[in-house]
Coordinates of C-alpha atoms in Angstrom, one line a residue:
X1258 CA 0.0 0.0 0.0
X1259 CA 1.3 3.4 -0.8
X1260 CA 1.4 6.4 1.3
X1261 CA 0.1 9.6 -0.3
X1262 CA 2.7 12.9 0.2
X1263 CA -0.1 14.4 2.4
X1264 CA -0.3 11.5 4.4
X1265 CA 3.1 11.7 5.1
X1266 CA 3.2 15.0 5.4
X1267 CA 0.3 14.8 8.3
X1268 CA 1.5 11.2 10.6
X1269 CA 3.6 12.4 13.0
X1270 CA 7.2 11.3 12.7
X1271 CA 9.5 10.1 15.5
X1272 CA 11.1 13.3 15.6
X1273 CA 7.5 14.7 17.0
X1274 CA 6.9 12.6 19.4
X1275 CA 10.3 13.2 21.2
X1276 CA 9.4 17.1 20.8
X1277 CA 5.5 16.5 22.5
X1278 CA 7.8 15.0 25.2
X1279 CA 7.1 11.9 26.1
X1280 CA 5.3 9.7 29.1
X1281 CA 8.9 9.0 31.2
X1282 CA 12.3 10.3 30.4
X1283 CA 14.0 7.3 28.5
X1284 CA 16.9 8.1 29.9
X1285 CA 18.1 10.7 33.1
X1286 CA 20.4 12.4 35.0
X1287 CA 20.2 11.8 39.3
X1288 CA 22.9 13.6 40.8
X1289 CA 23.4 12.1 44.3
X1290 CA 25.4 14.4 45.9
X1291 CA 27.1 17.7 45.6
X1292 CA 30.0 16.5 47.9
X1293 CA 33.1 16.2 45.9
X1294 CA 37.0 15.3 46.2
X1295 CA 38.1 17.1 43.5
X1296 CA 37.6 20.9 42.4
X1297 CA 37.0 21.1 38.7
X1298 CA 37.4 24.2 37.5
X1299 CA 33.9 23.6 34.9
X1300 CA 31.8 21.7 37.0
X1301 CA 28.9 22.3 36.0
X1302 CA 27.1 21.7 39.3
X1303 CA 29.4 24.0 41.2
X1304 CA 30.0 20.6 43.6
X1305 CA 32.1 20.5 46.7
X1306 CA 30.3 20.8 49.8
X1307 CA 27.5 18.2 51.0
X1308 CA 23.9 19.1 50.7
X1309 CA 22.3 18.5 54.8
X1310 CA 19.2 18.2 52.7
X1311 CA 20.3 15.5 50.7
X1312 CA 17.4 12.8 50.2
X1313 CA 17.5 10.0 52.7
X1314 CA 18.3 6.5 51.0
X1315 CA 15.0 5.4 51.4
X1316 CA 13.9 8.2 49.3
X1317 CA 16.5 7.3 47.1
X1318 CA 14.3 4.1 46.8
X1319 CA 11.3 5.7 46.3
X1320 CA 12.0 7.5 43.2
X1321 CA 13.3 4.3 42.0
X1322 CA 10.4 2.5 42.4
X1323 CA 8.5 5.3 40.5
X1324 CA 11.3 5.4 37.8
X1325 CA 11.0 1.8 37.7
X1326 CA 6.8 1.9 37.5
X1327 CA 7.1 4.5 34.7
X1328 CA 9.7 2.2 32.5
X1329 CA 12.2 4.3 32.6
X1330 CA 15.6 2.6 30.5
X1331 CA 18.3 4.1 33.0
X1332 CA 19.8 6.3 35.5
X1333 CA 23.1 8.4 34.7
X1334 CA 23.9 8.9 38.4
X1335 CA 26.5 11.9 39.1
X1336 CA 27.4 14.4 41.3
X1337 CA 29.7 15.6 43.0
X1338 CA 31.6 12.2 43.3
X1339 CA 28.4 10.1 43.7
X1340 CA 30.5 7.0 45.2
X1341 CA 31.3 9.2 48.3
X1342 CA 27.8 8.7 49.4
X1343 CA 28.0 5.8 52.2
X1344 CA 24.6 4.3 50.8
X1345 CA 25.6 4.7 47.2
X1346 CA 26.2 1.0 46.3
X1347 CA 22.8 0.0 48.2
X1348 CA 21.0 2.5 46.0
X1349 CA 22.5 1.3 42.8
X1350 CA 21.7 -2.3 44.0
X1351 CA 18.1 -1.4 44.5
X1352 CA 17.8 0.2 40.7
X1353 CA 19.6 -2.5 39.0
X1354 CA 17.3 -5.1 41.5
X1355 CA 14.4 -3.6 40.2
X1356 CA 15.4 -3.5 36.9
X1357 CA 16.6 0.4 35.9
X1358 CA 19.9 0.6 34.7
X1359 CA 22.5 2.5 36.3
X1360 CA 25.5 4.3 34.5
X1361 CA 27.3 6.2 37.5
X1362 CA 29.8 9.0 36.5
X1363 CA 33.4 9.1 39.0
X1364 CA 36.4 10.5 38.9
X1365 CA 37.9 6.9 40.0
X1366 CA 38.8 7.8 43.3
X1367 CA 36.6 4.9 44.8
X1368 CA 37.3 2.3 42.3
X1369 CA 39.5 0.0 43.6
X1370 CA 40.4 -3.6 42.3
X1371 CA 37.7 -5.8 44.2
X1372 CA 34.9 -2.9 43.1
X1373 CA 35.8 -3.2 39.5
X1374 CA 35.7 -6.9 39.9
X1375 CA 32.2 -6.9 41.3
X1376 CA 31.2 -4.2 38.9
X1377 CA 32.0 -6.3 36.2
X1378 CA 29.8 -9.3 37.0
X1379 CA 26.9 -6.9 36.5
X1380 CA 25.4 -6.5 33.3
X1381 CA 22.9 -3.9 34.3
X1382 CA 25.5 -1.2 35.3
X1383 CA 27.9 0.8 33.2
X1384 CA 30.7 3.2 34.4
X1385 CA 31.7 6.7 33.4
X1386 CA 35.1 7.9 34.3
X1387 CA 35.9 11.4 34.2
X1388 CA 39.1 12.6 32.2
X1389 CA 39.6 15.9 30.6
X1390 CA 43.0 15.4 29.5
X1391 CA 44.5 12.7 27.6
X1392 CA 47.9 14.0 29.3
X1393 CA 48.2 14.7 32.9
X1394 CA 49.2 18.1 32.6
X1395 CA 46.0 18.9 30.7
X1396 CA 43.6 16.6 33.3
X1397 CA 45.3 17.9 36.1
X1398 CA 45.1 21.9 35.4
X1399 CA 41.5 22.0 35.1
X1400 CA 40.5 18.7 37.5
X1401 CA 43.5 19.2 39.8
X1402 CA 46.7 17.8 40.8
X1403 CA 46.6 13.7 40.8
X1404 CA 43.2 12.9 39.4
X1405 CA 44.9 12.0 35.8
X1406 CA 46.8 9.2 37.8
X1407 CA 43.6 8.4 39.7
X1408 CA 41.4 8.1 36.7
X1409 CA 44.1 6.1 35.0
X1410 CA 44.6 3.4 37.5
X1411 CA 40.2 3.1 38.0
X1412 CA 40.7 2.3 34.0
X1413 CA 43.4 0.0 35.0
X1414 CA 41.2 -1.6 37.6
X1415 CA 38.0 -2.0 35.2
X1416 CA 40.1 -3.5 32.6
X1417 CA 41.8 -6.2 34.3
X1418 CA 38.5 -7.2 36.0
X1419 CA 37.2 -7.8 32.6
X1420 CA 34.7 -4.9 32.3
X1421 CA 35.1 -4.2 28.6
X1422 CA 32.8 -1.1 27.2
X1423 CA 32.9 1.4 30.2
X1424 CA 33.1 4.7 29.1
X1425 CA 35.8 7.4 29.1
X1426 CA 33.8 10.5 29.5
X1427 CA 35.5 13.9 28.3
X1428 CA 34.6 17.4 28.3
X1429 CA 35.9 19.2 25.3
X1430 CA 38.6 22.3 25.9
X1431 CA 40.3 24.4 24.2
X1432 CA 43.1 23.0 25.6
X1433 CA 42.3 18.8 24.8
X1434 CA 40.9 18.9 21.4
X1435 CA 44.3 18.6 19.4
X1436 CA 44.0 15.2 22.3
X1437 CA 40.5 13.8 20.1
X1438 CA 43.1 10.7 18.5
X1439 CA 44.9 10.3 22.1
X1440 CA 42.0 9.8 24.1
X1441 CA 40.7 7.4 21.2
X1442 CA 43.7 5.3 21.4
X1443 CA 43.2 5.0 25.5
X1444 CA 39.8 4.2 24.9
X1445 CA 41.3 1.2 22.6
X1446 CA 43.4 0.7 25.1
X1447 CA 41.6 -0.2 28.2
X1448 CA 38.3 -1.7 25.9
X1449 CA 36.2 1.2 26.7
X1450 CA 34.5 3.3 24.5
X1451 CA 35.4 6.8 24.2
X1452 CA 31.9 10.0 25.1
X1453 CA 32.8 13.5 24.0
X1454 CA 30.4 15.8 26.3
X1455 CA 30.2 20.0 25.4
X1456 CA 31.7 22.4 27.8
X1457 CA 28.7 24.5 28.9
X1458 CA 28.7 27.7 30.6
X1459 CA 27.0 26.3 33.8
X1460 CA 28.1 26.4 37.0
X1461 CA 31.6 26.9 38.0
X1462 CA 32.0 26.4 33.6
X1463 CA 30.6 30.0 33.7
X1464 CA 33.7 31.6 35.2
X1465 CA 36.4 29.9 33.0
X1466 CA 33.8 29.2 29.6
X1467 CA 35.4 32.6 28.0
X1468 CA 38.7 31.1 28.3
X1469 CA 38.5 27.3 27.5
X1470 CA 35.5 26.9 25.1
X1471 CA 37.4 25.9 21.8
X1472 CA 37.8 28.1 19.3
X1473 CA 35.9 28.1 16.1
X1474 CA 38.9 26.6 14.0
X1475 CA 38.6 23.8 16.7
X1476 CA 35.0 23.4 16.1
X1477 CA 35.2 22.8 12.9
X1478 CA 38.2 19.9 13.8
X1479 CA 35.8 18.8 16.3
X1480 CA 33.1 18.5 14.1
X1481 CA 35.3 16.7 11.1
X1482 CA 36.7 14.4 13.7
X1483 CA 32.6 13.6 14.8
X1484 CA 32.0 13.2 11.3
X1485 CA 35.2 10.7 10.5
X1486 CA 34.8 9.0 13.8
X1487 CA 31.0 9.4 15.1
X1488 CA 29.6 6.2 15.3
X1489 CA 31.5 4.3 17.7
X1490 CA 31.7 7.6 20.2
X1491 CA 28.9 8.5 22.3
X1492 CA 28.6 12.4 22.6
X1493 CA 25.0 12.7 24.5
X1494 CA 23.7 15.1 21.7
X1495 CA 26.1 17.8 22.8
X1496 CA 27.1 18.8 19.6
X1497 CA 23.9 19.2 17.3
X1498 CA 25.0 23.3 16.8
X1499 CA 27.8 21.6 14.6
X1500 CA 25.8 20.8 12.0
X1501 CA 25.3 23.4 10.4
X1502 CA 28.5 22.7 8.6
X1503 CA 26.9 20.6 6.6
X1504 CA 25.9 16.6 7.1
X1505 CA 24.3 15.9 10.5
X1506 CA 26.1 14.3 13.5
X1507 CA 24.8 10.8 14.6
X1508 CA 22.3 11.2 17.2
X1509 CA 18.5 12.9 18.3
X1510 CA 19.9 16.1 17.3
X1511 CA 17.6 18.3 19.1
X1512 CA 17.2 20.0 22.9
X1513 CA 15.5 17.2 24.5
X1514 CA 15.0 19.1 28.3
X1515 CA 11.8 18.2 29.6
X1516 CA 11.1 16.2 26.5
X1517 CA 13.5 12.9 26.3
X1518 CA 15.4 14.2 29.3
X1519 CA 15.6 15.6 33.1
X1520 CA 17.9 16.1 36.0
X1521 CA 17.2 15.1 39.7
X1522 CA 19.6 16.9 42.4
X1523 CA 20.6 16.0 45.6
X1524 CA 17.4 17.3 47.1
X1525 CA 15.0 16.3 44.9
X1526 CA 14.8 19.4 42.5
X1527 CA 13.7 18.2 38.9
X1528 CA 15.3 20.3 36.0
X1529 CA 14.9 20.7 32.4
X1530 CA 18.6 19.3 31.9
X1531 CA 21.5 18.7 33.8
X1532 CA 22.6 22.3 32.7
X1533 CA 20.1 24.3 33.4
X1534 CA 20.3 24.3 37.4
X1535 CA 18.8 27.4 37.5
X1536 CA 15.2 28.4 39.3
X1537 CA 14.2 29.4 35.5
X1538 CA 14.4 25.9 35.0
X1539 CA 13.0 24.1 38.1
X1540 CA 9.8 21.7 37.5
X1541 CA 9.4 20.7 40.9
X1542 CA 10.3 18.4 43.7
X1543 CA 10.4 14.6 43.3
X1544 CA 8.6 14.9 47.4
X1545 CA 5.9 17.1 46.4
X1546 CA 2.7 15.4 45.7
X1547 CA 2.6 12.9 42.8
X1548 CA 6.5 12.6 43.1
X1549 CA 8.6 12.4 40.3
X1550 CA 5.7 11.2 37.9
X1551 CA 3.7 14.7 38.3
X1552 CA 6.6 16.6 38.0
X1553 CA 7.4 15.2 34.5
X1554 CA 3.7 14.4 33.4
X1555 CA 2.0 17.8 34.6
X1556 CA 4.3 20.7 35.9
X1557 CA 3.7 23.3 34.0
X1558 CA 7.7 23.9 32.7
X1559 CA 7.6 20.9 30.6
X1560 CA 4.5 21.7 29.3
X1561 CA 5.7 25.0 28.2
X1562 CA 8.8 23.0 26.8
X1563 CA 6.7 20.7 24.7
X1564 CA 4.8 23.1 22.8
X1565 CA 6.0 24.2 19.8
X1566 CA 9.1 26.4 20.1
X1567 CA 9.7 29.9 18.2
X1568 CA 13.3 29.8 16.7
X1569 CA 13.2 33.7 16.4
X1570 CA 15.7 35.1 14.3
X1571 CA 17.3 31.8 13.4
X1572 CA 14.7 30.4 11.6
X1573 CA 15.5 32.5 8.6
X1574 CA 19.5 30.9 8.6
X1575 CA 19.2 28.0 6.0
X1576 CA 21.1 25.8 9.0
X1577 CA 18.2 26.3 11.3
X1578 CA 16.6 22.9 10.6
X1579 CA 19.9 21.2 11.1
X1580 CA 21.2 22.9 14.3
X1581 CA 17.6 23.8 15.9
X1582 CA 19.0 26.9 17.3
X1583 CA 21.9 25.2 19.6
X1584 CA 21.5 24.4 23.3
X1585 CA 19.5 26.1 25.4
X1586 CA 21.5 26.2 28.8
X1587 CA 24.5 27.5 26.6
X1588 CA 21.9 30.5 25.2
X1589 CA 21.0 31.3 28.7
X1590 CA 23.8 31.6 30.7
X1591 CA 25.9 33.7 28.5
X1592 CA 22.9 36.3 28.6
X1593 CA 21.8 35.4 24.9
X1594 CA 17.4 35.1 24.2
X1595 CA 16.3 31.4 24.6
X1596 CA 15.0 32.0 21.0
X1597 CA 18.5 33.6 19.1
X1598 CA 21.8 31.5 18.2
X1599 CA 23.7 29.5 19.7
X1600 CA 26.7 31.3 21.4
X1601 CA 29.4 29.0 19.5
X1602 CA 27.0 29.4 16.4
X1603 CA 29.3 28.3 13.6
X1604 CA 28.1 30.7 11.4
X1605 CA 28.9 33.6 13.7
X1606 CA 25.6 34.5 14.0
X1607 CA 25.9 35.3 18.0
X1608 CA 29.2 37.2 17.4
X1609 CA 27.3 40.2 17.6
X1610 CA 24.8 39.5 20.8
X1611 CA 27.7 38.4 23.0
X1612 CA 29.5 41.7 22.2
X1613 CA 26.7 43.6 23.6
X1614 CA 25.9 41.7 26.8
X1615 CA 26.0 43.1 30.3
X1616 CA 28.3 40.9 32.3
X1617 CA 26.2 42.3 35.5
X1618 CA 23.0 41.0 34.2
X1619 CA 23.9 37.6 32.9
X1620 CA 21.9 34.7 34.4
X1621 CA 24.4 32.7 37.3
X1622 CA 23.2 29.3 38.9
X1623 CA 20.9 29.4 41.8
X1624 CA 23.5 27.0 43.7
X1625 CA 26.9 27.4 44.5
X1626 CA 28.1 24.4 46.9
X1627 CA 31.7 25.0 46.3
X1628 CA 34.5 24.5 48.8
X1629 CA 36.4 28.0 49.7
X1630 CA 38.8 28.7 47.0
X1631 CA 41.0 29.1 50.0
X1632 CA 40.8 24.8 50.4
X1633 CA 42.4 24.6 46.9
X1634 CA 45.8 23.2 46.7
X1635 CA 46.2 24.2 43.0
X1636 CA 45.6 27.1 40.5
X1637 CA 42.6 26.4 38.1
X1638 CA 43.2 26.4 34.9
X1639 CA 46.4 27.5 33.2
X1640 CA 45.9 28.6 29.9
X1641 CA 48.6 28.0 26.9
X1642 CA 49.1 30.8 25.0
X1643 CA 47.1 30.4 21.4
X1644 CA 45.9 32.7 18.9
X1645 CA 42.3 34.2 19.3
X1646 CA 40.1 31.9 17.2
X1647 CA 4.2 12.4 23.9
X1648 CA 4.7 8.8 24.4
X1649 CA 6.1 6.8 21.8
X1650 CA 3.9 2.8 21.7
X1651 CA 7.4 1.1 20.7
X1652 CA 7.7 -1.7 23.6
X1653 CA 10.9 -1.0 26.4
X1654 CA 13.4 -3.5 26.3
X1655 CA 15.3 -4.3 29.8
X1656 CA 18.6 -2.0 30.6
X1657 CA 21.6 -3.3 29.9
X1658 CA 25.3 -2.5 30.4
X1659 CA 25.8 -0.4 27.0
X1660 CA 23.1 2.3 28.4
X1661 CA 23.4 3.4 25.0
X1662 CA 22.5 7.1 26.1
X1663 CA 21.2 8.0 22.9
X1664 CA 17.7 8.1 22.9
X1665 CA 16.8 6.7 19.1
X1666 CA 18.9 3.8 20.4
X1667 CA 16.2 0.7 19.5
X1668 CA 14.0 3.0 17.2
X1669 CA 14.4 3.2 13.4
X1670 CA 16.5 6.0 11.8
X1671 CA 14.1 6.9 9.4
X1672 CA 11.8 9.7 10.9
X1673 CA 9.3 8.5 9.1
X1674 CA 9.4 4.9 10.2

């Protein structure tokens, strides 16, 4: 039977249904705790200092059971250093028990040889380690002194125990992007797939985003290396304002906060996105009536987010169907309108805007739990000198170790399918 053009034209495509937003997040972000061991420079929670209202571990357990009752496919777990909470292994054991994935984010510092072992006899949890350098003079001058050689022997540890696939998680610099074929090869190295995240300018990455967002010549490298190399590295969708260069990156390519996506903090807060922890973007509390399923079914944020969105001036730039305007926590927190460019537009379309912005009135996070910069026993970031440059009826299948991340995983490319 043939389909006629209007048909087509009329059936809602995959693409849609992820914009309407769907009935549970497929896949979201639960950061644990804001208490961290490290310092980094661009952390995007501003982490450091323990929550007192962090929830209790048997509310822990209770937005797992609702997580688990609304068929959501995983949890990306985070922080802070999530592994420092004394209750974090029960909690992970509950999920994978009850049959939602867990991919935890560390920086390794927990992850000794008898954890990797038993992490490794689990196929329902996956392991994220956190490495911004694939030198230790780059990791260390934005993470801090030793965490390279603490990241390197976790990696160590999870390879010898047999844990093949955990992922080597990476926040693009200005400073590690020449590093994109170094931090492949360790990803070879140790059996572990390599995910390329975007630096945004969200929490602590506001006061150092100036200095190490790359440059647009190392976009563009960024974006040929993505092209090249894209389909056996996970990037989380960070990197959809690259296309408008030309063929799209592999991937959803579009915002998904409050659609596909969400962030729980240590106190229960739900937000758009795990870079928007701003009260602009807060949905609720997973302890207010209805829990976690109200705030993503009803509050009226993702609502708003799932109606149709204006793409103001950019939808008159030939890219705009390809790019979508770029990433919303990026537009807000270097001042720009929800509804212009992107600020690392690749068409310099935002050049302009971010010349004109007040400093003094530019959005900051409504949390700041970092330690005093007294407690530091490095200096952040040292620069190298460089030149300027609705719900979808396609069954759930049980979580599994790949928690592929990206959220067409198991649904057919074609948006028309």
């Amino acid at each position: 039977m043939t389909t006629s053009t209007d048909e087509r034209h009329t059936t809602p495509t995959l693409i849609d249904h992820f914009e309407q937003g769907l009935d549970a997040p497929i896949c979201m972000t639960w950061e644990l705790t804001y208490s961290c061991n490290l310092a980094c420079v661009h952390c995007l929670s501003s982490s450091g200092r323990r929550d007192p209202r962090e929830l209790t571990t048997e509310q822990c357990k209770g937005v797992i059971d609702t997580l688990a009752s609304m068929g959501v496919f995983y949890v990306n777990i985070g922080g802070g250093e999530p592994t420092i909470r004394s209750d974090f292994w029960e909690i992970v054991d509950y999920a994978v028990n009850n049959g939602v994935g867990v991919k935890f984010s560390t920086n390794g510092s927990n992850l000794n040889a008898e954890r990797a072992k038993q992490l490794a006899e689990s196929d329902y949890i996956d392991v994220q380690i956190s490495l911004d350098g694939a030198t230790r003079e780059i990791n260390d001058a934005v993470r801090g002194p030793g965490s390279f050689d603490t990241a390197i022997t976790a990696m160590e540890n999870l390879a010898e125990a047999g844990f093949e696939g955990f992922k080597i998680s990476v926040v693009m610099t200005r400073e590690n992007v020449d590093q994109l074929d170094a931090f492949d090869a360790l990803a070879q190295k140790y059996s572990a797939q390599l995910r390329i995240t975007r630096l945004r300018p969200a929490g602590r990455g506001a006061d150092v985003w100036d200095q190490l967002h790359p440059t647009a010549n190392q976009q563009r490298e960024l974006y040929d290396w993505l092209v090249a190399n894209g389909e056996r590295v996970l990037t989380g969708d960070s990197f959809f304002h690259l296309n408008a260069y030309g063929e799209a990156l592999p991937g959803l390519n579009l915002c998904g906060a409050g659609r596909v996506v969400c962030l729980i903090d240590p106190i229960g807060d739900v937000y758009a996105c795990p870079f928007t922890i701003h009260d602009e973007f807060l949905a609720g509390n997973v302890l207010d009536a209805g829990g976690f399923r109200a705030v993503w079914q009803e509050s009226d944020l993702f609502t708003s987010l799932r109606e149709p969105q204006s793409g103001g001036a950019c939808e008159s730039c030939s890219a705009y169907d390809s790019c979508r305007g770029g990433c919303m926590a990026a537009k807000f927190f270097t001042g720009l309108p929800l509804d212009g460019p992107d600020p690392e537009c690749v068409k310099g379309n935002a050049e302009d805007l971010l010349g004109n912005v007040d400093s003094t009135t530019t959005p900051r996070p409504s949390l700041d739990h970092s330690r005093p910069a007294a407690a530091m026993t490095y200096t952040p970031v040292s620069i190298t000198a460089k030149p300027p440059l609705a719900a979808v009826a396609e069954p759930r299948v049980a979580p599994s170790r790949s928690c592929d991340e990206s959220p067409l995983a198991g649904f057919a490319r074609d948006a028309h399918a």
